[in-house]
């Protein structure tokens, strides 16, 4: 039962509706008067309509039918078990389902209680006007409290169903009694349910008229019981006994139905009756009514049997309900032996399910439970229908203990990942524990509210690994790269035990290094992060690691590899319902599409990315999407469009407190061409000084280098600019960026040429670059450098092409060598040997991996100190490898290698990736891939050794 958290919960669908024409007419007339009209002043007197009557009389079905006949936005809220503590969560849920702004309520959550309630009222007034709200099964005290908040909502119509007539005074409510059906109407309802026709006086029913009539009369005019009667008649199940002396009609009817139930069906009904609630439930919620080791093996099948007997009714989709008259009769007829409280059992399940699912979201280790099997992790999207049920376990008279804290912890993390700010704020006000505050603070950072994030969770007060990781994350998203690195130092200390916080710290470290332009360091950190997240089962952490790894690939000009990583990241993030992560995948995919020159596809993807970020209220995502669009617009000659995108990006960056985005927006605005002449001439009137200062303040050497280089390029050549040029060159050298060094050489050539008449050509500049550093599209670089040098005498100089800032060209190591500094250094060769001939499907083939140092390498000496290396094997096709990782020593000897068992689960070509890393530090040295042809059992051709395939080493 998947539902959109940002859309109203629709009315239930009970199937065919018959009768009650008079009540429907009166409800529809009231709806037309209260929904279709809106007071001119914007305010009006709220006059709800209360449908009251006994349980099972059909109030909910009547209200649902009336809603279907009126074309208006309807919110349906079931409140059968609510008390006063549920009022605020219900109102916040309504705001979320009305697509109210998340940021508004999160800001209010960090303030005082009075201001929060004022904001809540204002938001309700703004968002619920012109809608229909159905409060189903609400007790009068809860209804009155809700109506007091809703009284100022103009054009809001409130329809209430309640079992109580009393208690609605001073609410302005109109009361409409929903009475049991008379005998004729009940018989017609039963007959129409069976044949679609009214109850016949004669004909085929004559042979069963007497017992059919007695069963119908036993329903006492309650539609919920009349459905059970229709089941008897449809299957021609004549009652085997008569009602006992002290047995009411409903009790007799339900007892007869129970006689045809299996033991599993009777047991399930007993648990549902113990639940004592008419609110809807799902098959998963039924499982949670049992102790962990005793639930039925096939809940859906058992529910199907009860549904066929009409003892349980379908609410809508995958949701069901147990009519109260049935529950009352079951409790009387079955007289069940004492069972644990349904709330206690559900709380036990909720704790375990939420904590197991939290493993997917943050990689935590599960606590050990004393008894019962552990539920496996549940797809977070599958828990969406149960969010309010989880919340209800913390309201009312819920005890405050370890179990409730664990429920609140897991629920808060789930709500933060789902982006459900309104329910998370409600949870924070109900249960303001440290994990809940941290989750809300994280969501505030997602919404571009770093100040509120700090107020909600003061990381300087709570000195623990979670606080350190959270602080670094908020600093990173604020663009404070240098401060984020400092915050990570404690978590990345070599003496500290590796845990989930290490994995998240490495993820943030990789993202920070990427934004600083440090490609190799970013790749190593992100690979370690991905490895740790895989090991802990944290799919969300793995997804974000892959996403940032794709960003590193884009920075170093490897679009194809970035595309593959983004596809994998999208799949992983989707599996844990991380919509925000999926939106960033779209933004990074946009960069690949724009670079490929696919204009139409790029524009469509740009619109999609902006719409997704806007829907998630991810202001930072909007800013960076626009920042990526601007260079492409400039490439198309659309200077005005590029300027508009950059100015919007700067505005959004300021709004969300992202100093890195603000710095790049300032930089790119300053170097925009002054005219649409395509010559890249820049206006010298826009200063680059603020951007340079900001890059220096936040710790972004890549941005500082390009800004300093641009400042020199646009000024008249004098010796006074030499320090700025040297600064840019030093930073590009520190980054190992050949692309930046090429443009630095070009700017230096212009200045030296003007000052000393020593002119250099573009070819000479490119020839001077290190040969082992592949520069993306060298022909294009040659053309642009030539153009830059030829136009160097133009007034105001020429700017470096905008796209140049998007690449960091670093030295790639070959696929078979471990990287050591220096071009002439001795290297290590990775050897992969197949130890079994002719591998076939579903049989294990042994692979030996060795790292062989070349002569002259320090590890080649017989007595030289050789470090332990970790080899991790990752099958990239439908196969398995055992073990997943092993240790080896650099050596030619077989005994020092690492042996793996490879089992292919299909025939064809298979690919395996081996990752070599230092065992002590985890620093990744190399990745290699190999291919094997797996043949059918009857064939005996094959490779006697693996076939190497090129793969860039790390």
Short mmCIF file of C-alpha atoms in Angstrom, two decimals, residues 94-409:
data_model
loop_
_atom_site.label_atom_id
_atom_site.label_comp_id
_atom_site.label_asym_id
_atom_site.label_seq_id
_atom_site.Cartn_x
_atom_site.Cartn_y
_atom_site.Cartn_z
CA UNK A 94 -2.58 17.44 7.30
CA UNK A 95 -0.08 20.20 6.52
CA UNK A 96 2.37 17.70 5.03
CA UNK A 97 -0.35 16.13 2.89
CA UNK A 98 -1.32 19.64 1.72
CA UNK A 99 2.22 20.21 0.40
CA UNK A 100 2.87 22.94 2.95
CA UNK A 101 6.42 24.29 2.99
CA UNK A 102 8.71 22.09 5.04
CA UNK A 103 11.14 24.87 5.87
CA UNK A 104 8.46 26.96 7.58
CA UNK A 105 7.55 24.30 10.11
CA UNK A 106 11.18 23.28 10.72
CA UNK A 107 12.08 26.90 11.48
CA UNK A 108 9.15 27.07 13.89
CA UNK A 109 10.26 23.85 15.59
CA UNK A 110 13.46 25.51 16.75
CA UNK A 111 11.52 28.35 18.43
CA UNK A 112 9.30 28.60 21.50
CA UNK A 113 5.99 26.78 21.92
CA UNK A 114 3.73 29.81 21.53
CA UNK A 115 5.39 30.87 18.28
CA UNK A 116 5.15 27.31 17.00
CA UNK A 117 1.41 27.12 17.62
CA UNK A 118 0.92 30.48 15.92
CA UNK A 119 2.84 29.25 12.89
CA UNK A 120 0.79 26.05 12.91
CA UNK A 121 -2.49 28.00 12.83
CA UNK A 122 -1.25 30.30 10.08
CA UNK A 123 -0.11 27.39 7.94
CA UNK A 124 -3.40 25.55 8.39
CA UNK A 125 -5.31 28.67 7.36
CA UNK A 126 -3.13 29.08 4.29
CA UNK A 127 -3.09 25.47 3.10
CA UNK A 128 -6.49 23.92 3.91
CA UNK A 129 -8.83 26.48 2.41
CA UNK A 130 -11.28 25.13 -0.16
CA UNK A 131 -10.80 21.51 0.87
CA UNK A 132 -12.88 18.78 2.48
CA UNK A 133 -11.58 17.16 5.65
CA UNK A 134 -13.09 13.93 6.97
CA UNK A 135 -12.34 13.10 10.61
CA UNK A 136 -13.35 9.45 10.77
CA UNK A 137 -14.22 7.83 14.10
CA UNK A 138 -13.06 10.81 16.15
CA UNK A 139 -13.98 11.05 19.86
CA UNK A 140 -15.61 14.41 20.74
CA UNK A 141 -12.73 15.71 22.95
CA UNK A 142 -10.24 15.14 20.14
CA UNK A 143 -12.65 16.54 17.57
CA UNK A 144 -13.20 19.73 19.57
CA UNK A 145 -9.44 20.26 19.94
CA UNK A 146 -8.90 19.79 16.21
CA UNK A 147 -11.76 22.13 15.29
CA UNK A 148 -10.35 24.86 17.53
CA UNK A 149 -7.24 24.94 15.30
CA UNK A 150 -9.23 24.73 12.08
CA UNK A 151 -11.89 27.35 12.79
CA UNK A 152 -10.10 30.11 10.84
CA UNK A 153 -9.53 28.09 7.66
CA UNK A 154 -11.64 29.82 4.97
CA UNK A 155 -13.66 27.52 2.76
CA UNK A 156 -12.70 24.39 4.71
CA UNK A 157 -15.51 21.87 5.15
CA UNK A 158 -15.17 19.32 7.95
CA UNK A 159 -17.18 16.10 7.89
CA UNK A 160 -17.01 14.06 11.10
CA UNK A 161 -18.02 10.49 11.85
CA UNK A 162 -18.39 9.61 15.51
CA UNK A 163 -20.03 7.00 17.68
CA UNK A 164 -21.09 9.67 20.14
CA UNK A 165 -23.87 12.18 19.73
CA UNK A 166 -23.00 14.13 22.86
CA UNK A 167 -19.94 16.32 23.22
CA UNK A 168 -20.25 18.52 20.13
CA UNK A 169 -21.75 21.60 21.77
CA UNK A 170 -20.11 24.98 21.07
CA UNK A 171 -18.43 23.67 17.94
CA UNK A 172 -21.11 24.95 15.57
CA UNK A 173 -21.61 21.38 14.39
CA UNK A 174 -24.72 20.08 12.68
CA UNK A 175 -25.68 16.57 13.75
CA UNK A 176 -26.98 13.91 11.40
CA UNK A 177 -27.99 10.59 12.90
CA UNK A 178 -27.07 7.49 10.91
CA UNK A 179 -29.49 4.84 12.11
CA UNK A 180 -29.54 1.11 11.46
CA UNK A 181 -31.32 0.13 8.27
CA UNK A 182 -34.91 -1.01 8.48
CA UNK A 183 -35.78 -4.60 7.63
CA UNK A 184 -36.62 -3.90 3.99
CA UNK A 185 -33.47 -1.87 3.37
CA UNK A 186 -31.33 -4.51 5.09
CA UNK A 187 -32.79 -7.28 2.94
CA UNK A 188 -32.26 -5.22 -0.22
CA UNK A 189 -28.65 -4.60 0.79
CA UNK A 190 -28.08 -8.32 1.31
CA UNK A 191 -29.75 -9.26 -1.97
CA UNK A 192 -27.92 -6.62 -4.00
CA UNK A 193 -24.63 -7.82 -2.55
CA UNK A 194 -25.44 -11.32 -3.81
CA UNK A 195 -27.28 -10.78 -7.10
CA UNK A 196 -27.24 -7.05 -7.77
CA UNK A 197 -31.05 -7.03 -7.54
CA UNK A 198 -33.47 -6.10 -4.72
CA UNK A 199 -34.72 -8.75 -2.31
CA UNK A 200 -37.29 -10.89 -4.20
CA UNK A 201 -40.56 -11.86 -2.58
CA UNK A 202 -40.76 -14.96 -4.75
CA UNK A 203 -38.66 -16.92 -7.19
CA UNK A 204 -35.35 -18.71 -6.65
CA UNK A 205 -35.06 -17.37 -3.10
CA UNK A 206 -38.28 -19.03 -1.94
CA UNK A 207 -36.53 -22.26 -0.90
CA UNK A 208 -34.16 -20.37 1.43
CA UNK A 209 -36.32 -17.38 2.28
CA UNK A 210 -36.88 -18.43 5.88
CA UNK A 211 -33.27 -19.03 6.97
CA UNK A 212 -32.02 -16.17 4.78
CA UNK A 213 -34.51 -13.85 6.41
CA UNK A 214 -33.52 -14.98 9.90
CA UNK A 215 -29.85 -14.32 9.17
CA UNK A 216 -30.70 -10.94 7.68
CA UNK A 217 -32.76 -10.00 10.72
CA UNK A 218 -29.87 -11.04 12.97
CA UNK A 219 -27.76 -8.30 11.37
CA UNK A 220 -30.03 -5.78 13.16
CA UNK A 221 -29.74 -3.29 10.31
CA UNK A 222 -25.95 -2.99 10.54
CA UNK A 223 -24.37 -3.09 7.04
CA UNK A 224 -21.16 -4.62 8.39
CA UNK A 225 -23.13 -7.66 9.57
CA UNK A 226 -25.42 -7.69 6.54
CA UNK A 227 -22.33 -8.40 4.44
CA UNK A 228 -21.74 -11.56 6.49
CA UNK A 229 -25.32 -12.61 5.80
CA UNK A 230 -24.76 -12.08 2.07
CA UNK A 231 -21.74 -14.39 2.26
CA UNK A 232 -23.90 -17.16 3.78
CA UNK A 233 -26.56 -16.74 1.11
CA UNK A 234 -24.10 -16.50 -1.78
CA UNK A 235 -22.50 -19.81 -0.74
CA UNK A 236 -25.87 -21.30 0.35
CA UNK A 237 -24.52 -22.04 3.81
CA UNK A 238 -27.60 -22.75 5.86
CA UNK A 239 -27.12 -22.10 9.60
CA UNK A 240 -26.40 -25.29 11.57
CA UNK A 241 -27.81 -24.00 14.85
CA UNK A 242 -30.15 -21.40 16.22
CA UNK A 243 -29.33 -18.48 18.45
CA UNK A 244 -28.90 -19.35 22.10
CA UNK A 245 -31.04 -17.79 24.80
CA UNK A 246 -28.46 -15.25 25.99
CA UNK A 247 -27.02 -14.66 22.50
CA UNK A 248 -27.76 -11.51 20.51
CA UNK A 249 -28.36 -11.53 16.78
CA UNK A 250 -24.89 -10.18 15.90
CA UNK A 251 -23.25 -12.68 18.26
CA UNK A 252 -25.15 -15.58 16.67
CA UNK A 253 -24.31 -14.41 13.16
CA UNK A 254 -20.60 -14.07 13.89
CA UNK A 255 -20.56 -17.42 15.75
CA UNK A 256 -22.02 -19.10 12.68
CA UNK A 257 -19.37 -17.48 10.50
CA UNK A 258 -16.62 -18.59 12.89
CA UNK A 259 -17.77 -22.22 12.58
CA UNK A 260 -16.64 -22.14 8.95
CA UNK A 261 -13.23 -20.64 9.76
CA UNK A 262 -9.92 -22.46 9.94
CA UNK A 263 -7.91 -22.41 13.14
CA UNK A 264 -5.54 -19.82 11.64
CA UNK A 265 -8.48 -17.62 10.67
CA UNK A 266 -10.02 -17.84 14.13
CA UNK A 267 -6.67 -17.11 15.74
CA UNK A 268 -6.09 -14.09 13.53
CA UNK A 269 -9.58 -12.76 14.28
CA UNK A 270 -8.84 -13.11 17.98
CA UNK A 271 -5.70 -11.02 17.64
CA UNK A 272 -7.53 -8.41 15.57
CA UNK A 273 -10.31 -8.25 18.15
CA UNK A 274 -7.73 -7.80 20.90
CA UNK A 275 -6.46 -4.82 18.93
CA UNK A 276 -9.87 -3.26 19.68
CA UNK A 277 -9.78 -0.75 16.86
CA UNK A 278 -11.81 -0.12 13.73
CA UNK A 279 -8.92 1.73 12.07
CA UNK A 280 -7.50 0.16 8.89
CA UNK A 281 -4.57 -2.25 8.96
CA UNK A 282 -2.25 -3.94 6.46
CA UNK A 283 -1.03 -7.55 6.26
CA UNK A 284 2.26 -6.42 7.75
CA UNK A 285 0.40 -4.82 10.68
CA UNK A 286 -1.39 -8.14 11.24
CA UNK A 287 1.98 -9.86 11.52
CA UNK A 288 2.96 -7.33 14.17
CA UNK A 289 0.04 -8.46 16.36
CA UNK A 290 1.79 -11.78 16.98
CA UNK A 291 4.91 -12.47 18.96
CA UNK A 292 7.95 -12.65 16.64
CA UNK A 293 8.05 -16.47 16.59
CA UNK A 294 4.34 -17.31 16.27
CA UNK A 295 2.72 -15.41 13.40
CA UNK A 296 0.99 -17.32 10.54
CA UNK A 297 3.19 -18.30 7.64
CA UNK A 298 0.86 -16.79 5.04
CA UNK A 299 -1.00 -13.81 6.46
CA UNK A 300 -2.41 -12.80 3.08
CA UNK A 301 -3.99 -16.21 2.55
CA UNK A 302 -5.62 -16.13 5.98
CA UNK A 303 -6.88 -12.61 5.38
CA UNK A 304 -8.27 -13.74 2.03
CA UNK A 305 -10.33 -16.40 3.78
CA UNK A 306 -11.75 -13.90 6.27
CA UNK A 307 -12.42 -11.45 3.45
CA UNK A 308 -14.44 -14.07 1.56
CA UNK A 309 -16.56 -14.61 4.67
CA UNK A 310 -16.97 -10.81 5.08
CA UNK A 311 -15.64 -11.02 8.64
CA UNK A 312 -12.92 -8.63 7.51
CA UNK A 313 -13.64 -5.88 4.99
CA UNK A 314 -11.33 -4.33 2.44
CA UNK A 315 -10.67 -0.68 3.24
CA UNK A 316 -8.80 0.14 0.06
CA UNK A 317 -5.94 -1.44 -1.84
CA UNK A 318 -3.86 -3.47 0.61
CA UNK A 319 -5.65 -2.10 3.69
CA UNK A 320 -8.41 -3.87 5.60
CA UNK A 321 -10.63 -3.21 8.60
CA UNK A 322 -12.40 -5.28 11.24
CA UNK A 323 -15.94 -3.95 11.86
CA UNK A 324 -16.52 -3.18 15.51
CA UNK A 325 -19.64 -5.43 15.80
CA UNK A 326 -17.54 -8.34 14.53
CA UNK A 327 -14.75 -7.56 16.99
CA UNK A 328 -17.24 -7.37 19.88
CA UNK A 329 -18.85 -10.67 18.89
CA UNK A 330 -15.48 -12.39 18.43
CA UNK A 331 -14.34 -11.38 21.90
CA UNK A 332 -17.58 -12.81 23.33
CA UNK A 333 -17.68 -15.99 21.23
CA UNK A 334 -14.03 -16.94 21.35
CA UNK A 335 -13.33 -15.92 24.96
CA UNK A 336 -9.61 -15.99 24.13
CA UNK A 337 -7.01 -16.97 26.66
CA UNK A 338 -5.00 -14.05 27.98
CA UNK A 339 -2.58 -12.77 25.35
CA UNK A 340 -0.01 -10.01 25.57
CA UNK A 341 -1.33 -6.53 24.98
CA UNK A 342 -1.56 -5.82 21.26
CA UNK A 343 0.18 -2.52 21.88
CA UNK A 344 3.05 -4.25 23.67
CA UNK A 345 3.50 -6.81 20.88
CA UNK A 346 3.23 -4.15 18.17
CA UNK A 347 5.79 -2.03 20.02
CA UNK A 348 8.20 -4.97 20.06
CA UNK A 349 7.79 -5.46 16.31
CA UNK A 350 8.01 -1.73 15.62
CA UNK A 351 11.27 -1.47 17.52
CA UNK A 352 12.83 -4.39 15.67
CA UNK A 353 11.57 -3.45 12.22
CA UNK A 354 12.59 0.20 12.53
CA UNK A 355 16.01 -0.67 13.90
CA UNK A 356 16.56 -3.30 11.19
CA UNK A 357 15.57 -0.82 8.51
CA UNK A 358 17.86 1.76 10.08
CA UNK A 359 20.76 -0.54 9.17
CA UNK A 360 20.00 0.19 5.51
CA UNK A 361 19.93 3.92 6.22
CA UNK A 362 22.94 4.54 8.48
CA UNK A 363 24.75 1.21 8.88
CA UNK A 364 24.26 0.87 12.63
CA UNK A 365 24.90 -2.44 14.37
CA UNK A 366 21.75 -4.14 15.62
CA UNK A 367 21.42 -4.68 19.37
CA UNK A 368 21.07 -8.27 20.50
CA UNK A 369 17.56 -9.33 21.50
CA UNK A 370 16.85 -11.97 24.08
CA UNK A 371 14.34 -14.09 22.17
CA UNK A 372 12.55 -14.53 18.88
CA UNK A 373 13.76 -14.27 15.28
CA UNK A 374 15.00 -10.98 13.92
CA UNK A 375 12.94 -9.40 11.14
CA UNK A 376 14.96 -8.60 8.08
CA UNK A 377 15.37 -5.02 6.90
CA UNK A 378 12.24 -3.66 5.27
CA UNK A 379 12.22 -1.39 2.23
CA UNK A 380 11.59 2.06 3.78
CA UNK A 381 8.87 2.80 1.23
CA UNK A 382 6.94 -0.24 2.51
CA UNK A 383 6.81 1.33 5.97
CA UNK A 384 5.13 4.52 4.75
CA UNK A 385 1.58 3.25 5.43
CA UNK A 386 2.59 2.54 9.04
CA UNK A 387 4.16 5.88 9.97
CA UNK A 388 1.12 7.10 11.89
CA UNK A 389 0.77 3.73 13.59
CA UNK A 390 4.38 3.96 14.75
CA UNK A 391 3.73 7.50 15.96
CA UNK A 392 0.69 6.37 17.94
CA UNK A 393 2.93 4.05 19.97
CA UNK A 394 4.53 7.17 21.45
CA UNK A 395 1.36 9.15 22.21
CA UNK A 396 -1.17 8.99 25.00
CA UNK A 397 -0.09 6.96 28.01
CA UNK A 398 2.89 5.38 26.25
CA UNK A 399 5.58 4.48 28.79
CA UNK A 400 8.96 6.11 28.45
CA UNK A 401 11.58 3.40 28.25
CA UNK A 402 14.33 1.89 26.14
CA UNK A 403 11.90 0.33 23.68
CA UNK A 404 10.05 3.59 23.03
CA UNK A 405 13.37 5.43 22.62
CA UNK A 406 14.42 2.86 20.02
CA UNK A 407 11.12 3.29 18.17
CA UNK A 408 11.53 7.07 18.17
CA UNK A 409 15.15 6.76 17.02
#
